[in-house]
Coordinates of C-alpha atoms and ligand atoms in Angstrom, one line a residue:
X712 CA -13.1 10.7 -21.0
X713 CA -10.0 10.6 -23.2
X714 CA -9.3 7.5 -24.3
X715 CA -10.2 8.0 -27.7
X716 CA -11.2 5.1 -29.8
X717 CA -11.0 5.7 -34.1
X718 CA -12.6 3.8 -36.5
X719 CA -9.6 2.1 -37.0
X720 CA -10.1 0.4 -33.6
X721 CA -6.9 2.2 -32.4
X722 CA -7.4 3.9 -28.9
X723 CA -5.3 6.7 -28.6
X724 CA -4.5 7.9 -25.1
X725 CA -5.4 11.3 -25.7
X726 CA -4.5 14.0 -23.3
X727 CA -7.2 16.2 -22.0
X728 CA -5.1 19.4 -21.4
X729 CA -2.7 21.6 -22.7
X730 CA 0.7 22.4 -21.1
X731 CA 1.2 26.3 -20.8
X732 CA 4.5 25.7 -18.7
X733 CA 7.5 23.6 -19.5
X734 CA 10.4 22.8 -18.0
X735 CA 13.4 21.5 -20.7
X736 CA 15.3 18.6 -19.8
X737 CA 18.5 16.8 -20.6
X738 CA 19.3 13.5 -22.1
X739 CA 23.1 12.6 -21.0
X740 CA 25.5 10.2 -23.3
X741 CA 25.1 6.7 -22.4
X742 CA 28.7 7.1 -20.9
X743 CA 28.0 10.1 -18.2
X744 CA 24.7 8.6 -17.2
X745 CA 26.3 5.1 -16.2
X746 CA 29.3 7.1 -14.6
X747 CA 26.3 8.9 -12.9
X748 CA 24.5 5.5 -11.4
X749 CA 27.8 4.5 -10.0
X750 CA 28.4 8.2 -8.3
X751 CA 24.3 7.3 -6.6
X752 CA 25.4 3.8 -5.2
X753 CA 23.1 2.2 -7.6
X754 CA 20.5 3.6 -6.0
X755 CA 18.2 5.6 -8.5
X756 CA 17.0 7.9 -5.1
X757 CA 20.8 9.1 -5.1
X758 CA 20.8 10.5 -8.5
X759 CA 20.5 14.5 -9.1
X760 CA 17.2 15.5 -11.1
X761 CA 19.7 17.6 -13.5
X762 CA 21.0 14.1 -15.1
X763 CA 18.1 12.8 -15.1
X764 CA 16.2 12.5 -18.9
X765 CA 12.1 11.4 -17.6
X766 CA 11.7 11.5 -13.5
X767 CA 9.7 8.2 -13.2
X768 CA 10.6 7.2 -9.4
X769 CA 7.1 8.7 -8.4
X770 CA 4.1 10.8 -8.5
X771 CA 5.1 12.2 -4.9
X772 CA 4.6 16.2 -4.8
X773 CA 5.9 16.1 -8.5
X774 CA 2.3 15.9 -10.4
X775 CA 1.4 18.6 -13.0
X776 CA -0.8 21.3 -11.4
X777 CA -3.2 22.9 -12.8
X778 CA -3.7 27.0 -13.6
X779 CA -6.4 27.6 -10.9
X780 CA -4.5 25.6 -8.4
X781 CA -1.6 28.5 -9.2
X782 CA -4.2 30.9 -9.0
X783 CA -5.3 30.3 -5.5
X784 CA -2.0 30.0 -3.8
X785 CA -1.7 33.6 -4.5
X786 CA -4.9 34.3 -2.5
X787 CA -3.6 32.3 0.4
X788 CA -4.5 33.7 3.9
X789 CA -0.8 33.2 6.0
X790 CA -2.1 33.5 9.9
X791 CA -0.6 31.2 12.4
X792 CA -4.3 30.2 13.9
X793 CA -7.1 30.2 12.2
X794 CA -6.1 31.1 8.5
X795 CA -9.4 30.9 5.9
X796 CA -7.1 29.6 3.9
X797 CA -7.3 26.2 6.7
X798 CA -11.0 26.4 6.5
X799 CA -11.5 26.7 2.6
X800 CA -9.7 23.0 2.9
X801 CA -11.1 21.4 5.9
X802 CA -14.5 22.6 3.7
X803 CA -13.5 20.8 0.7
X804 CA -12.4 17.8 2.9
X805 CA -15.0 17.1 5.2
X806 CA -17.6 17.2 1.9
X807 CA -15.7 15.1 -0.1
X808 CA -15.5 12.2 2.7
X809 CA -18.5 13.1 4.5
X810 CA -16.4 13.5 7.5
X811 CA -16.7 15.7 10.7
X812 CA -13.3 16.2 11.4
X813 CA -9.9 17.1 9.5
X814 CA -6.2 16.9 11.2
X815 CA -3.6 18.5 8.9
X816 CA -0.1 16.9 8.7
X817 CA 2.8 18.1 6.2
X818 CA 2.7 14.6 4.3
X819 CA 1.4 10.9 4.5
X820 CA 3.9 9.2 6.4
X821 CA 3.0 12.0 9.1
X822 CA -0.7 10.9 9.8
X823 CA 0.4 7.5 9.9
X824 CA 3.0 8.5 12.7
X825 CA -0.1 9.7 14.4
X826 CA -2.3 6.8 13.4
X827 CA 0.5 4.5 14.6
X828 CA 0.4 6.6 18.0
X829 CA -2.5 6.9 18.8
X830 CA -3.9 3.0 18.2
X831 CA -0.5 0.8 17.8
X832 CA 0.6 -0.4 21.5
X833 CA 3.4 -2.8 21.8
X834 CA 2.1 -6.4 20.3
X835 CA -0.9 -5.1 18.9
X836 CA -1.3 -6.0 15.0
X837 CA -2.5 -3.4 12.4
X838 CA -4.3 -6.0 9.1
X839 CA -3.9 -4.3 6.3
X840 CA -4.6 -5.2 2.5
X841 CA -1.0 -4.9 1.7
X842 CA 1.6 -2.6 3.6
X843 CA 3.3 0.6 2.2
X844 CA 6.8 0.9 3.5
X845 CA 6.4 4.3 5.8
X846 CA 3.2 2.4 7.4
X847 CA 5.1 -0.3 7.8
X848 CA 7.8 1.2 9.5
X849 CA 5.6 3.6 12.2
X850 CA 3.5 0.1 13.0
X851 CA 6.7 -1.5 14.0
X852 CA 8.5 1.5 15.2
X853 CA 5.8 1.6 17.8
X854 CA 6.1 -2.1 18.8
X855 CA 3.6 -3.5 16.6
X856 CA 3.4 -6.3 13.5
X857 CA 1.7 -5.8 10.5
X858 CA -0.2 -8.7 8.9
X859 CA -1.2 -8.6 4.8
X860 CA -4.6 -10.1 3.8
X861 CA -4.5 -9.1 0.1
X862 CA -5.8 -11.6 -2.1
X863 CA -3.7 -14.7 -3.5
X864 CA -4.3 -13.2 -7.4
X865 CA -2.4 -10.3 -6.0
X866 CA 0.8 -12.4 -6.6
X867 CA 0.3 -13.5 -9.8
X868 CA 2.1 -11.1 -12.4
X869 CA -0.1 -11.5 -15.1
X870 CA -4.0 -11.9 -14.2
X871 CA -7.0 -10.6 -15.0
X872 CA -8.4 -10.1 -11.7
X873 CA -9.8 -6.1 -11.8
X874 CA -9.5 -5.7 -8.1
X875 CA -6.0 -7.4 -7.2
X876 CA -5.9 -4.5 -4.0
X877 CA -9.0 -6.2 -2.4
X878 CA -9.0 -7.9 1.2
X879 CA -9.3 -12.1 1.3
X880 CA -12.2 -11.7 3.3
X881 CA -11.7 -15.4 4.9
X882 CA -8.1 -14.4 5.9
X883 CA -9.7 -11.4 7.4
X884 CA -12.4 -13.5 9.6
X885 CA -9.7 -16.0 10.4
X886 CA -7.1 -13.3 11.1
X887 CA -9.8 -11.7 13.9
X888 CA -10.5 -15.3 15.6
X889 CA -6.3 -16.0 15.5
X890 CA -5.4 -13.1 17.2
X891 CA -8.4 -11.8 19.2
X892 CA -10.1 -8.1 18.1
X893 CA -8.5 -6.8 21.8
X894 CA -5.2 -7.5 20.0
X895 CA -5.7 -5.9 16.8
X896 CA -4.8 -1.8 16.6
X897 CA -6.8 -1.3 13.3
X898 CA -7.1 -2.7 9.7
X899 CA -6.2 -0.7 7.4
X900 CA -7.7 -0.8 3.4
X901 CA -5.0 0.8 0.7
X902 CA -6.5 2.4 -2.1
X903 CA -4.2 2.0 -5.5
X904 CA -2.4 -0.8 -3.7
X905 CA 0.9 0.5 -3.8
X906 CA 3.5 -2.1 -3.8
X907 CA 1.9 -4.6 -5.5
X908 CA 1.7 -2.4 -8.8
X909 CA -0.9 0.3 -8.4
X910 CA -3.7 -2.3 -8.0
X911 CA -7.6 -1.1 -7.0
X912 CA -10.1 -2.0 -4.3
X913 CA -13.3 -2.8 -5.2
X914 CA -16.1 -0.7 -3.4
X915 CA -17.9 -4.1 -3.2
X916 CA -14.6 -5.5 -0.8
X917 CA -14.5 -2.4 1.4
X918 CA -18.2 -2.9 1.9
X919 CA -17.4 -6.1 3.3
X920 CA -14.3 -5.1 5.4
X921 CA -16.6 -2.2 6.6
X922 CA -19.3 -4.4 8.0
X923 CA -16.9 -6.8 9.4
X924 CA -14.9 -4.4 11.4
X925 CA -18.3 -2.9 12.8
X926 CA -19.5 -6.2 13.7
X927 CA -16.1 -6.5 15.6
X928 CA -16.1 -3.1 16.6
X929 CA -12.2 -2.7 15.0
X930 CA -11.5 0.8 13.9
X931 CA -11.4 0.6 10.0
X932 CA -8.6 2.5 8.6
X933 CA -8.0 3.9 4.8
X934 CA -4.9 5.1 3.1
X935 CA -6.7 7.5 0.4
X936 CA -3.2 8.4 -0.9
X937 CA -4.0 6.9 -3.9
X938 CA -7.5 7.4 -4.2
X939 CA -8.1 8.9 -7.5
X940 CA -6.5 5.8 -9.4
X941 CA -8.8 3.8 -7.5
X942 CA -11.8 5.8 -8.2
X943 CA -11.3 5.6 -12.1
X944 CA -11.2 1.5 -11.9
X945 CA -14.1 1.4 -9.6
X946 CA -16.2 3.2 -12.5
X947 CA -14.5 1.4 -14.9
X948 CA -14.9 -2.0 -13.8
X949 CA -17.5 -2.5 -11.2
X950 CA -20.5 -2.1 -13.3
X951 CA -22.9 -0.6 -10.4
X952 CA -20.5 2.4 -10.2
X953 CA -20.4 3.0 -14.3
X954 CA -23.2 6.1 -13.8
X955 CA -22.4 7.1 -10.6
X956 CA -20.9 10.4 -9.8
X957 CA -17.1 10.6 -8.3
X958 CA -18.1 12.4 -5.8
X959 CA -20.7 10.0 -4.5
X960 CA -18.3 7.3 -4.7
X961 CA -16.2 9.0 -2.3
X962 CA -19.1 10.1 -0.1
X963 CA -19.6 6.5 0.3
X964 CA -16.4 5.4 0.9
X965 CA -16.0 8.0 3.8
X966 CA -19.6 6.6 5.2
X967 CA -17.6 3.3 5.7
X968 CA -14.3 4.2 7.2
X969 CA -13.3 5.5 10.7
X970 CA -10.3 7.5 9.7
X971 CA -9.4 8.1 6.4
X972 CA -5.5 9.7 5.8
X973 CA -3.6 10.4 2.5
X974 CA -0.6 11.9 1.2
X975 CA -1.6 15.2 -0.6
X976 CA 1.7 15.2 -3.1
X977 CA -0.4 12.5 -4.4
X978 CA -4.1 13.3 -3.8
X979 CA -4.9 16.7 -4.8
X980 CA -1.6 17.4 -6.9
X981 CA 0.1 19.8 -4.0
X982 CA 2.5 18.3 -1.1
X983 CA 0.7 18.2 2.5
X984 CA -1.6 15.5 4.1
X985 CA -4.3 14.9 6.2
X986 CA -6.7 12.8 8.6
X987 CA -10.4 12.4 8.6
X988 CA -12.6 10.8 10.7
X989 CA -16.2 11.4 12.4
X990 CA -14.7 10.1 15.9
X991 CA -15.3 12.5 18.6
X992 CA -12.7 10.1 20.7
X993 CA -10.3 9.5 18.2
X994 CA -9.9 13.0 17.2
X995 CA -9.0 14.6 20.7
X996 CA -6.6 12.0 20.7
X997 CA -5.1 12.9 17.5
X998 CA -5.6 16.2 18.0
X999 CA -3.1 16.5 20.7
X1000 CA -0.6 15.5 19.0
X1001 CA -0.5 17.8 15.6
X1002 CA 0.5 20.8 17.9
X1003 CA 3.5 19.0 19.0
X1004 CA 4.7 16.6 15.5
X1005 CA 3.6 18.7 13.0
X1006 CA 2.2 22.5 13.9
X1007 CA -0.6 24.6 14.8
X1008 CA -3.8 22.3 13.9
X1009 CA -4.6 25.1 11.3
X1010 CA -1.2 24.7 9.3
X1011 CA 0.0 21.1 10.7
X1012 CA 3.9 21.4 8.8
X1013 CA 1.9 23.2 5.0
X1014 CA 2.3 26.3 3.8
X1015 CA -0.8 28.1 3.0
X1016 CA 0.1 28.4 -0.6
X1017 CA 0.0 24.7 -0.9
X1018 CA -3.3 24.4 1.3
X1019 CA -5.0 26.1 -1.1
X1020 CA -3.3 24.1 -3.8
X1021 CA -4.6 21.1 -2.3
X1022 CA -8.4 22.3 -1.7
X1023 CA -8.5 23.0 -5.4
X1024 CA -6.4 20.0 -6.5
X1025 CA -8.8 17.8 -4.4
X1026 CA -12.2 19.2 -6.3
X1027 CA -10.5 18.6 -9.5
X1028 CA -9.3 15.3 -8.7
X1029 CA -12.9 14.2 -8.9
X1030 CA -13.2 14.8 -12.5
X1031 CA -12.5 12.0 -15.0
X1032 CA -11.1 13.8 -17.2
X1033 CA -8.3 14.9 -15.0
X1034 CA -7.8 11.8 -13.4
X1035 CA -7.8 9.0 -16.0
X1036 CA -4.6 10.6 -17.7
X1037 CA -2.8 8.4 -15.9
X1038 CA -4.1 4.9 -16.0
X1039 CA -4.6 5.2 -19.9
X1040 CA -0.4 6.3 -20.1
X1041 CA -0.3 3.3 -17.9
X1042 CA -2.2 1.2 -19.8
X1043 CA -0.6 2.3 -23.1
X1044 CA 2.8 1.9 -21.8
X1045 CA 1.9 -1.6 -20.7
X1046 CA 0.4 -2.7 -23.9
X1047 CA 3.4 -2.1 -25.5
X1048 CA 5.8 -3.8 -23.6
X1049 CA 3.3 -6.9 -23.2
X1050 CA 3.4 -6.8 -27.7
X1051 CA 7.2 -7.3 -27.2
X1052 CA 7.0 -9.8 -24.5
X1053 CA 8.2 -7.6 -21.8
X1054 CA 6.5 -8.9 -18.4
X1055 CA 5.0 -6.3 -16.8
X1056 CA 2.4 -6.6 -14.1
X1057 CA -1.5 -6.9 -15.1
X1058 CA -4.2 -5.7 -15.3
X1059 CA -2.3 -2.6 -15.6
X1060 CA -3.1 -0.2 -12.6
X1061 CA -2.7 3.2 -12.0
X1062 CA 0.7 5.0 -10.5
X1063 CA 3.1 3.3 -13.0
X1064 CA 4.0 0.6 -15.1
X1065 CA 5.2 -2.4 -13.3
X1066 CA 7.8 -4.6 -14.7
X1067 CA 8.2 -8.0 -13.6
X1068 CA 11.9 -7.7 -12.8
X1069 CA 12.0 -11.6 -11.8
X1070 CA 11.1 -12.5 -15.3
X1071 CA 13.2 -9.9 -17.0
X1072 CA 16.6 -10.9 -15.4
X1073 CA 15.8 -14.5 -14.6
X1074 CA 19.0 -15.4 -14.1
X1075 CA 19.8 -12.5 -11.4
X1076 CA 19.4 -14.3 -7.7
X1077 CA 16.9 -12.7 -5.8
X1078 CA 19.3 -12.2 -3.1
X1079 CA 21.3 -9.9 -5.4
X1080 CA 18.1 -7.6 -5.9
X1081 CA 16.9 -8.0 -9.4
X1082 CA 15.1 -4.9 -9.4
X1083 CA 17.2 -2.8 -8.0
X1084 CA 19.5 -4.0 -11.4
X1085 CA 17.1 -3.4 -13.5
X1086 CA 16.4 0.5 -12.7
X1087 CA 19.8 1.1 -13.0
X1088 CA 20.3 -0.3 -16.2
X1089 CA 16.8 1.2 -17.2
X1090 CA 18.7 4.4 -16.3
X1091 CA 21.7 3.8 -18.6
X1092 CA 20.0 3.1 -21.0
X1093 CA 17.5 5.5 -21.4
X1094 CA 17.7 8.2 -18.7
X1095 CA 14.4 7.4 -17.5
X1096 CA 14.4 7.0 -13.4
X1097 CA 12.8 4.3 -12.2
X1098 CA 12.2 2.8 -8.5
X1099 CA 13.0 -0.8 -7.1
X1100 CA 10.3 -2.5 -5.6
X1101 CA 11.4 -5.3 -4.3
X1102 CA 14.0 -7.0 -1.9
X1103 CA 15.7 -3.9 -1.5
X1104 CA 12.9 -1.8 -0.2
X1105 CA 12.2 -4.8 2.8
X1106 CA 13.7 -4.7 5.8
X1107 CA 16.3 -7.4 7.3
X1108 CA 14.4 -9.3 9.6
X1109 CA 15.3 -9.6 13.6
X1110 CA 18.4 -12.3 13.1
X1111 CA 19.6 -10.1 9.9
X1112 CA 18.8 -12.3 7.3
X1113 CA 17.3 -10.8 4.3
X1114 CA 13.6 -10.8 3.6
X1115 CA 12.9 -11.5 0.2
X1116 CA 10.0 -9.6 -1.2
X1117 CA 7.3 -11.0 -2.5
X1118 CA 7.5 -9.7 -5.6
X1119 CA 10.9 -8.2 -7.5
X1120 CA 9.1 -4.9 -9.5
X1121 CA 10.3 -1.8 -11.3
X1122 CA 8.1 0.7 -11.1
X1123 CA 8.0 3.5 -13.7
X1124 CA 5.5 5.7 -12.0
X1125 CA 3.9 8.8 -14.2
X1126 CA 3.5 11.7 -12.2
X1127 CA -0.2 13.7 -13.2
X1128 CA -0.1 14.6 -16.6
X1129 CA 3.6 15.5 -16.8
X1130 CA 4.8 13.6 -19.9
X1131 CA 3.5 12.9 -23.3
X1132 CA 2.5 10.4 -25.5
X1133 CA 6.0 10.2 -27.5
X1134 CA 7.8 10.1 -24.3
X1135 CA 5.8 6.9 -23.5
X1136 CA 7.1 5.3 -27.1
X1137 CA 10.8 6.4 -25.6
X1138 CA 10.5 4.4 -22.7
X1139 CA 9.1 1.3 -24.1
X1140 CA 11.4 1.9 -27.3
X1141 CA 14.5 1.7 -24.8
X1142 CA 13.2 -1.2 -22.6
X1143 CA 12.5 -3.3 -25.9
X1144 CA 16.3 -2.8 -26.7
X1145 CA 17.6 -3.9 -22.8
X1146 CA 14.8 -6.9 -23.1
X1147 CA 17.3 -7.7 -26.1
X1148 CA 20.4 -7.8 -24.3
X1149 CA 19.0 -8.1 -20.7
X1150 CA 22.1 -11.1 -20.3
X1151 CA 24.2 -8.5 -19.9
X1152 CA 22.4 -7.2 -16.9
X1153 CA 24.3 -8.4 -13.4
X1154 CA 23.3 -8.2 -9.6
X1155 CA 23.7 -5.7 -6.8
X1156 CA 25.1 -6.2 -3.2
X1157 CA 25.0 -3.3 -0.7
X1158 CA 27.8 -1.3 -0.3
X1159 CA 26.5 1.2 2.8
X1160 CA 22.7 -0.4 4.5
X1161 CA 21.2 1.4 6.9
X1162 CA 18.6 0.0 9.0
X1163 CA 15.7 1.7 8.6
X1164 CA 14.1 2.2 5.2
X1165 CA 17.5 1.2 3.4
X1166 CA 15.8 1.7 -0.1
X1167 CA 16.2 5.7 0.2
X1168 CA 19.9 6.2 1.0
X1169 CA 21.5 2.7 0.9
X1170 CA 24.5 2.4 -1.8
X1171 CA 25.4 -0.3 -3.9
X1172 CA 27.9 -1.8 -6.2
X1173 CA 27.7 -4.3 -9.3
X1174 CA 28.6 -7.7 -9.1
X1175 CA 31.2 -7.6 -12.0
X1176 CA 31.5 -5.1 -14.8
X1177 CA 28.2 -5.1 -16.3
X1178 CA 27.2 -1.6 -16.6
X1179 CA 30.9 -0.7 -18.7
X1180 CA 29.2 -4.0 -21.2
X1181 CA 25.8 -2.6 -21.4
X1182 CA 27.4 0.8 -22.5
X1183 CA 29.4 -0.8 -25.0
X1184 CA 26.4 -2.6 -26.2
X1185 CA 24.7 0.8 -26.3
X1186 CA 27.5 2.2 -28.5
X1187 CA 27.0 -0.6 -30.8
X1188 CA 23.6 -0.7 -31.4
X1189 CA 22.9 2.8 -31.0
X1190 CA 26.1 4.4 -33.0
X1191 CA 26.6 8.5 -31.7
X1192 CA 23.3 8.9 -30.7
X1193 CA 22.4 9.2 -27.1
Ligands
PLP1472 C1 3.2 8.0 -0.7 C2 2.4 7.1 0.1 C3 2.3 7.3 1.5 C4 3.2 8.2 2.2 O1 3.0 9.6 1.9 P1 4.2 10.7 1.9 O2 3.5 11.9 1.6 O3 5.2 10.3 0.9 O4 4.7 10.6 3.3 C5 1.5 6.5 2.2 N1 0.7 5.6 1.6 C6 0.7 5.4 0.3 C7 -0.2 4.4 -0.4 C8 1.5 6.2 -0.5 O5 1.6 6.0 -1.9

């Protein structure tokens, strides 16, 4: 594993590759990249990836890939029906899970459109650890509510709770006798936990959930989207799992799970998707309906070339060297924000570092999106892209009042061993100097809100001049340099 620890005590996040391709990038002038957040609507998904200095908004079908993944896309079978190319991955799939079946779909949010489909009816409720906001919207889209059982510790910012992504298994019990198992489409386990800052599942917890939701007979669902983050912290930190193999651990994970989906532009480093399960019943249902949403049910919406990305990807992604890169960038990133005083969410998980945008502009109203502020002056002043989590990514509820989120959160995701160590010191070097002068940072209001996932192309406007007085501050403290 690379995180190597001198005698000095020091542990240096070492990377355990070496990058053969490169891709320059540019860092704009202070001045052209605040003119360029108020051309995006303050909306860090409206900016262009040519002004942009480090891409941090994700790890979506932006992760580094690897020289045999390239290798194999040029071996790619391209048929219509029944391409080897399909079965080399359904191979790779159905071992990995220990699953009988495999549905392709062109990305996440696509199974979940079938998952919604097939087991949400009007009034039915999907329980879920926490929700992620394309599951959310396909639950409601087809008429049901979604209910979030995540453990209370979840909410706390700074904790030292290992497994903040697990299930309260009282508010599960309690959830079932409220509403009646007839009423309840599925529960669904998310591994990573999103939107509450990367945060693990324990295997321990999904035993648990399993063995309820067989007791109940309630199909058991698992987003595996971000399963790889979730596999490193289950050998990290639950001590029966420290010796045992990866590949094992997802063996038993797919022994306790009646569908398992995930988004393949995170799992397996390519962009595509997929569902598993070991359902006869559930899978003719599904099955009908890849044809029609996404394609032929030995393509479903991928290109070969990216199938075969995605059957090497997935092996690899069961190696610890491969997959701890990013939890250890996390982790480093973290650690020195948290030696400045920066609140940023903890333990640190995997997919990003999560700042605590609440804390960090305290005196921003939650109703004028804290977060959202934040990543765009994280982006004027260092070119770095981040992504609001937070009030802007809800939805209005029914009477159009504004939901406020749970939790206000920047995330500053690292996409698979893209960016290096002194990149990191960047980032945290740039937020130490906006914690400094983060009184200069003002609110957002919407501009242009659509109604459905608003986060992606909403656009919004500053409350007051602040961005023109953080780039002035910028040219103080900074002289000519960028
Ligand atoms: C990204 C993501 C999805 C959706 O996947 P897409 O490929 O972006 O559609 C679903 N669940 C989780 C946890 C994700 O991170």
């Amino acid at each position: 594993m690379s995180n190597l620890k001198l005698f000095s005590g020091e542990n240096i996040p070492l990377e355990m590759h070496k990058v053969r391709m490169v891709q320059k990038i540019n860092l704009l002038p202070v001045e052209k990249r605040s003119q360029c957040m108020s051309e995006a609507g303050f909306n860090t998904f409206l900016l262009k990836n040519l002004d942009i200095f480090l891409d941090m908004l994700t790890d979506s079908g932006v992760n580094a890939m690897s020289e045999n993944q390239y290798a194999a896309m040029l071996q790619a079978d391209d048929s219509y029906a029944g391409s080897e190319t399909f079965y080399r991955l359904e191979k790779v799939l159905n071992d990995m899970f220990g699953m009988k079946h495999f549905l392709p779909a062109h990305q996440g949010r696509a199974c979940e459109h079938i998952i919604a489909q097939t087991l949400v009816k009007p009034g039915s409720v999907a329980l879920m650890n926490y929700h992620f906001t394309t599951t959310k919207a396909h639950i409601c889209r087809m008429g049901g509510v979604i209910e979030e059982l995540v453990i209370d510790e979840a909410f706390k910012i700074q904790s030292n709770e290992p497994f903040k992504g697990n299930m309260d298994i009282n508010k599960l019990n309690e959830a079932i006798k409220r509403h009646g198992k007839e009423k309840i489409a599925f529960v669904r386990i998310e591994a990573g936990t999103n939107l509450i800052g990367g945060q693990p599942v324990s295997l321990r917890n999904m035993r648990e959930v399993s063995n309820i939701c067989r007791k109940e007979g309630i199909k058991l669902v698992f987003d595996a989207s971000l399963l790889t983050d979730n596999l490193y912290f289950n050998k990290l930190r639950e001590a029966e799992y420290k010796n045992v193999d990866l590949f094992e651990i997802t063996r038993e994970i797919g022994s306790l799970m009646d569908i398992v989906y995930f988004s393949a532009r995170k799992l397996g480093a390519a962009r595509g998707g997929g569902i598993l399960t070991s359902d006869d019943k559930l899978f003719f249902f599904m099955r009908e309906l890849v044809p029609l949403f996404e394609g032929f049910l030995t393509y479903g919406g991928m290109s070969v070339r990216e199938m075969e990305a995605m059957a090497v990807g997935l092996q690899e992604s069961l190696d610890m060297d491969v997959i701890s890169q990013t939890p250890i960038f996390v982790e480093a990133l973290c650690n020195e924000l948290l030696a400045k005083g920066i609140p940023v969410v903890t333990p640190p998980g995997g997919l990003g570092c999560h700042i605590d945008a609440k804390q960090f502009c305290s005196h921003i109203p939650q109703s004028e999106y804290p977060a959202g502020a934040l990543a765009a002056a994280v982006f004027i002043a260092s070119g770095v892209r981040g992504m609001e989590r937070g009030t802007i990514s809800e939805q209005r509820l029914d009477d159009g009042s504004e939901h406020l989120a749970d939790m206000e959160l920047l995330r500053l995701a690292f996409p698979k061993r893209v960016f290096t160590l002194s990149q990191v010191k960047y980032i945290a070097d740039r937020i130490t100097w906006l914690f400094s002068n983060r009184s200069l940072i003002g609110g957002l209001e919407f501009a242009e809100e659509p109604k459905v996932l608003r986060f992606f192309f909403g656009r919004l406007k500053p409350k007051g001049d602040w961005p023109q007085q953080l780039v002035r501050q910028f040219r103080k403290d900074f002289g000519e340099s960028l």
